[in-house]
Amino acid sequence: MYKPISLGIGKMSAAVLLLCGPPGSGKSAVSSRLRVILSDDDIITNVIEYDSFEDDQIRENGGGRFDPAVWHVARSAALAKAREMLINHFKTPRRTLLILDDTFHLRSMRYDVYRMCRKIISSGQSDCSIGFATLHVSASAEVCRDRNGRRKGRRRVPDQVLEGLLCRLEPPG
């Protein structure tokens, strides 16, 4: 389990919440609901959906099929956007919740985000901290398959990929 990241004795001014789980488990529904529930005048809540970054890369490259190189570029772009949003946050007095919506099926993927947060804090931002948490959104394999089967276009994960993710998912904790 990761520890809160802080520098000095400042109060937490930003938090990152990773939503991880297999496709079809309900991560995007949870992120949408959390954004509505947690947004108020004192807290800025933003959601980064990794799938939208992959969609952007596919459009830019004129492809339609899964391409591991495009997937890696999209993941890097999403992480860079998260970093940019957190750094820009420290220029405002409001607290920020940044929700990252992805499978994050490998511990190393979650650790990359944690390490990015730690680097932001150690880079010299004064009196700031970033809370860090992971929410594992789970559903049975049957439910994930059913929900995925009802998806349209690129949102539908190929059956072989879904089965692989269901087997390889490294739950947090």
Short mmCIF file of C-alpha atoms in Angstrom, two decimals:
data_model
loop_
_atom_site.label_atom_id
_atom_site.label_comp_id
_atom_site.label_asym_id
_atom_site.label_seq_id
_atom_site.Cartn_x
_atom_site.Cartn_y
_atom_site.Cartn_z
CA MET A 1 0.00 0.00 0.00
CA TYR A 2 1.26 3.47 -0.82
CA LYS A 3 1.67 6.16 1.81
CA PRO A 4 0.33 9.72 1.48
CA ILE A 5 2.80 11.94 -0.31
CA SER A 6 3.62 15.21 1.39
CA LEU A 7 6.33 17.78 1.83
CA GLY A 8 6.55 19.73 5.07
CA ILE A 9 3.49 20.08 7.25
CA GLY A 10 1.05 21.53 4.74
CA LYS A 11 -2.50 20.28 4.51
CA MET A 12 -3.50 18.03 1.63
CA SER A 13 -4.41 20.27 -1.26
CA ALA A 14 -4.75 17.69 -4.02
CA ALA A 15 -5.72 14.04 -4.21
CA VAL A 16 -5.38 11.44 -6.92
CA LEU A 17 -7.85 8.56 -7.05
CA LEU A 18 -7.04 5.67 -9.36
CA LEU A 19 -10.02 3.61 -10.47
CA CYS A 20 -8.80 0.17 -11.45
CA GLY A 21 -10.63 -2.93 -12.55
CA PRO A 22 -11.45 -4.95 -15.63
CA PRO A 23 -13.34 -3.52 -18.60
CA GLY A 24 -17.06 -3.57 -17.88
CA SER A 25 -16.67 -3.45 -14.11
CA GLY A 26 -18.23 0.01 -13.86
CA LYS A 27 -15.21 2.28 -13.46
CA SER A 28 -16.50 4.99 -15.80
CA ALA A 29 -19.93 4.98 -14.13
CA VAL A 30 -18.23 5.34 -10.74
CA SER A 31 -16.00 8.19 -11.98
CA SER A 32 -18.99 10.06 -13.43
CA ARG A 33 -20.95 9.67 -10.21
CA LEU A 34 -18.00 10.68 -8.02
CA ARG A 35 -17.43 13.77 -10.13
CA VAL A 36 -21.00 14.89 -9.51
CA ILE A 37 -21.05 13.99 -5.80
CA LEU A 38 -17.64 15.42 -4.90
CA SER A 39 -17.59 18.63 -6.93
CA ASP A 40 -18.43 21.77 -5.01
CA ASP A 41 -17.23 25.34 -4.66
CA ASP A 42 -14.21 24.25 -2.61
CA ILE A 43 -13.09 21.20 -4.60
CA ILE A 44 -12.25 20.95 -8.29
CA THR A 45 -12.91 17.40 -9.50
CA ASN A 46 -11.43 16.29 -12.83
CA VAL A 47 -11.54 12.91 -14.55
CA ILE A 48 -8.92 11.60 -16.95
CA GLU A 49 -10.21 8.67 -18.98
CA TYR A 50 -7.27 6.84 -20.48
CA ASP A 51 -9.48 5.42 -23.26
CA SER A 52 -10.11 8.92 -24.61
CA PHE A 53 -6.36 9.45 -25.00
CA GLU A 54 -6.11 6.21 -26.96
CA ASP A 55 -9.05 7.31 -29.13
CA ASP A 56 -7.22 10.58 -29.86
CA GLN A 57 -4.05 8.73 -30.84
CA ILE A 58 -5.94 6.36 -33.12
CA ARG A 59 -7.66 9.29 -34.87
CA GLU A 60 -4.33 11.07 -35.32
CA ASN A 61 -2.72 7.94 -36.77
CA GLY A 62 -5.67 7.04 -39.00
CA GLY A 63 -5.96 3.53 -37.60
CA GLY A 64 -8.83 1.56 -36.21
CA ARG A 65 -7.28 -1.55 -34.73
CA PHE A 66 -5.45 -1.98 -31.48
CA ASP A 67 -1.80 -1.06 -31.82
CA PRO A 68 0.52 -1.54 -28.80
CA ALA A 69 2.68 1.42 -29.85
CA VAL A 70 -0.36 3.71 -29.99
CA TRP A 71 -1.53 2.34 -26.63
CA HIS A 72 1.82 3.21 -25.03
CA VAL A 73 1.81 6.73 -26.50
CA ALA A 74 -1.76 7.24 -25.23
CA ARG A 75 -0.83 6.08 -21.70
CA SER A 76 2.12 8.47 -21.67
CA ALA A 77 -0.10 11.32 -22.86
CA ALA A 78 -2.68 10.62 -20.15
CA LEU A 79 -0.01 10.54 -17.45
CA ALA A 80 1.50 13.78 -18.80
CA LYS A 81 -1.96 15.41 -18.67
CA ALA A 82 -2.39 14.26 -15.06
CA ARG A 83 1.01 15.74 -14.19
CA GLU A 84 0.15 19.03 -15.91
CA MET A 85 -3.19 19.26 -14.09
CA LEU A 86 -1.59 18.63 -10.70
CA ILE A 87 1.20 21.14 -11.27
CA ASN A 88 -1.29 23.77 -12.44
CA HIS A 89 -3.45 23.01 -9.43
CA PHE A 90 -0.80 24.33 -7.06
CA LYS A 91 -1.24 27.77 -8.67
CA THR A 92 -4.81 28.00 -7.29
CA PRO A 93 -6.15 28.11 -3.73
CA ARG A 94 -8.77 25.42 -4.30
CA ARG A 95 -8.39 21.76 -3.50
CA THR A 96 -8.32 19.31 -6.40
CA LEU A 97 -9.44 15.72 -6.82
CA LEU A 98 -8.05 14.06 -9.92
CA ILE A 99 -9.75 10.78 -10.84
CA LEU A 100 -7.85 8.50 -13.24
CA ASP A 101 -10.12 6.00 -15.00
CA ASP A 102 -8.31 3.01 -16.49
CA THR A 103 -7.90 -0.71 -15.93
CA PHE A 104 -4.54 -0.15 -14.16
CA HIS A 105 -4.42 -3.95 -14.23
CA LEU A 106 -0.73 -4.11 -13.30
CA ARG A 107 0.71 -2.82 -10.03
CA SER A 108 3.50 -1.19 -12.01
CA MET A 109 0.93 1.00 -13.82
CA ARG A 110 -0.45 2.24 -10.51
CA TYR A 111 3.06 2.76 -9.16
CA ASP A 112 3.94 4.94 -12.19
CA VAL A 113 1.20 7.38 -11.14
CA TYR A 114 2.29 7.30 -7.50
CA ARG A 115 5.89 7.97 -8.54
CA MET A 116 4.75 10.90 -10.71
CA CYS A 117 2.94 12.42 -7.71
CA ARG A 118 6.00 11.95 -5.52
CA LYS A 119 8.20 13.70 -8.11
CA ILE A 120 5.84 16.69 -8.23
CA ILE A 121 6.05 17.06 -4.47
CA SER A 122 9.82 16.64 -4.33
CA SER A 123 10.31 19.17 -7.15
CA GLY A 124 10.05 22.07 -4.74
CA GLN A 125 6.37 22.91 -4.40
CA SER A 126 6.19 24.46 -0.94
CA ASP A 127 3.63 23.54 1.69
CA CYS A 128 1.69 21.13 -0.50
CA SER A 129 0.79 17.50 -0.55
CA ILE A 130 -1.00 15.02 -2.75
CA GLY A 131 -3.22 12.33 -1.31
CA PHE A 132 -3.18 9.06 -3.21
CA ALA A 133 -5.73 6.24 -3.23
CA THR A 134 -6.77 3.34 -5.39
CA LEU A 135 -10.36 2.17 -5.72
CA HIS A 136 -10.67 -1.33 -7.11
CA VAL A 137 -13.98 -1.51 -8.98
CA SER A 138 -14.85 -5.16 -9.34
CA ALA A 139 -17.59 -7.15 -10.97
CA SER A 140 -17.88 -10.81 -11.83
CA ALA A 141 -16.32 -11.99 -15.07
CA GLU A 142 -19.83 -12.76 -16.33
CA VAL A 143 -21.00 -9.19 -15.68
CA CYS A 144 -17.89 -7.75 -17.36
CA ARG A 145 -18.41 -9.97 -20.41
CA ASP A 146 -22.09 -9.00 -20.63
CA ARG A 147 -21.44 -5.26 -20.30
CA ASN A 148 -18.57 -5.42 -22.76
CA GLY A 149 -20.74 -7.32 -25.25
CA ARG A 150 -23.24 -4.45 -25.22
CA ARG A 151 -20.60 -1.82 -25.99
CA LYS A 152 -20.38 -0.30 -29.45
CA GLY A 153 -17.39 0.49 -31.64
CA ARG A 154 -13.98 0.99 -30.04
CA ARG A 155 -15.47 0.90 -26.55
CA ARG A 156 -15.98 -2.83 -26.98
CA VAL A 157 -12.84 -4.67 -25.88
CA PRO A 158 -12.08 -7.75 -28.03
CA ASP A 159 -13.10 -10.94 -26.21
CA GLN A 160 -9.55 -12.32 -26.21
CA VAL A 161 -8.19 -9.10 -24.68
CA LEU A 162 -10.95 -9.01 -22.05
CA GLU A 163 -10.24 -12.61 -21.03
CA GLY A 164 -6.53 -11.84 -20.76
CA LEU A 165 -7.20 -8.79 -18.58
CA LEU A 166 -9.53 -10.78 -16.34
CA CYS A 167 -6.75 -13.33 -15.80
CA ARG A 168 -3.85 -10.88 -15.43
CA LEU A 169 -5.45 -8.27 -13.18
CA GLU A 170 -3.26 -7.65 -10.14
CA PRO A 171 -5.67 -6.33 -7.50
CA PRO A 172 -4.41 -3.55 -5.25
CA GLY A 173 -3.44 -4.15 -1.67
#
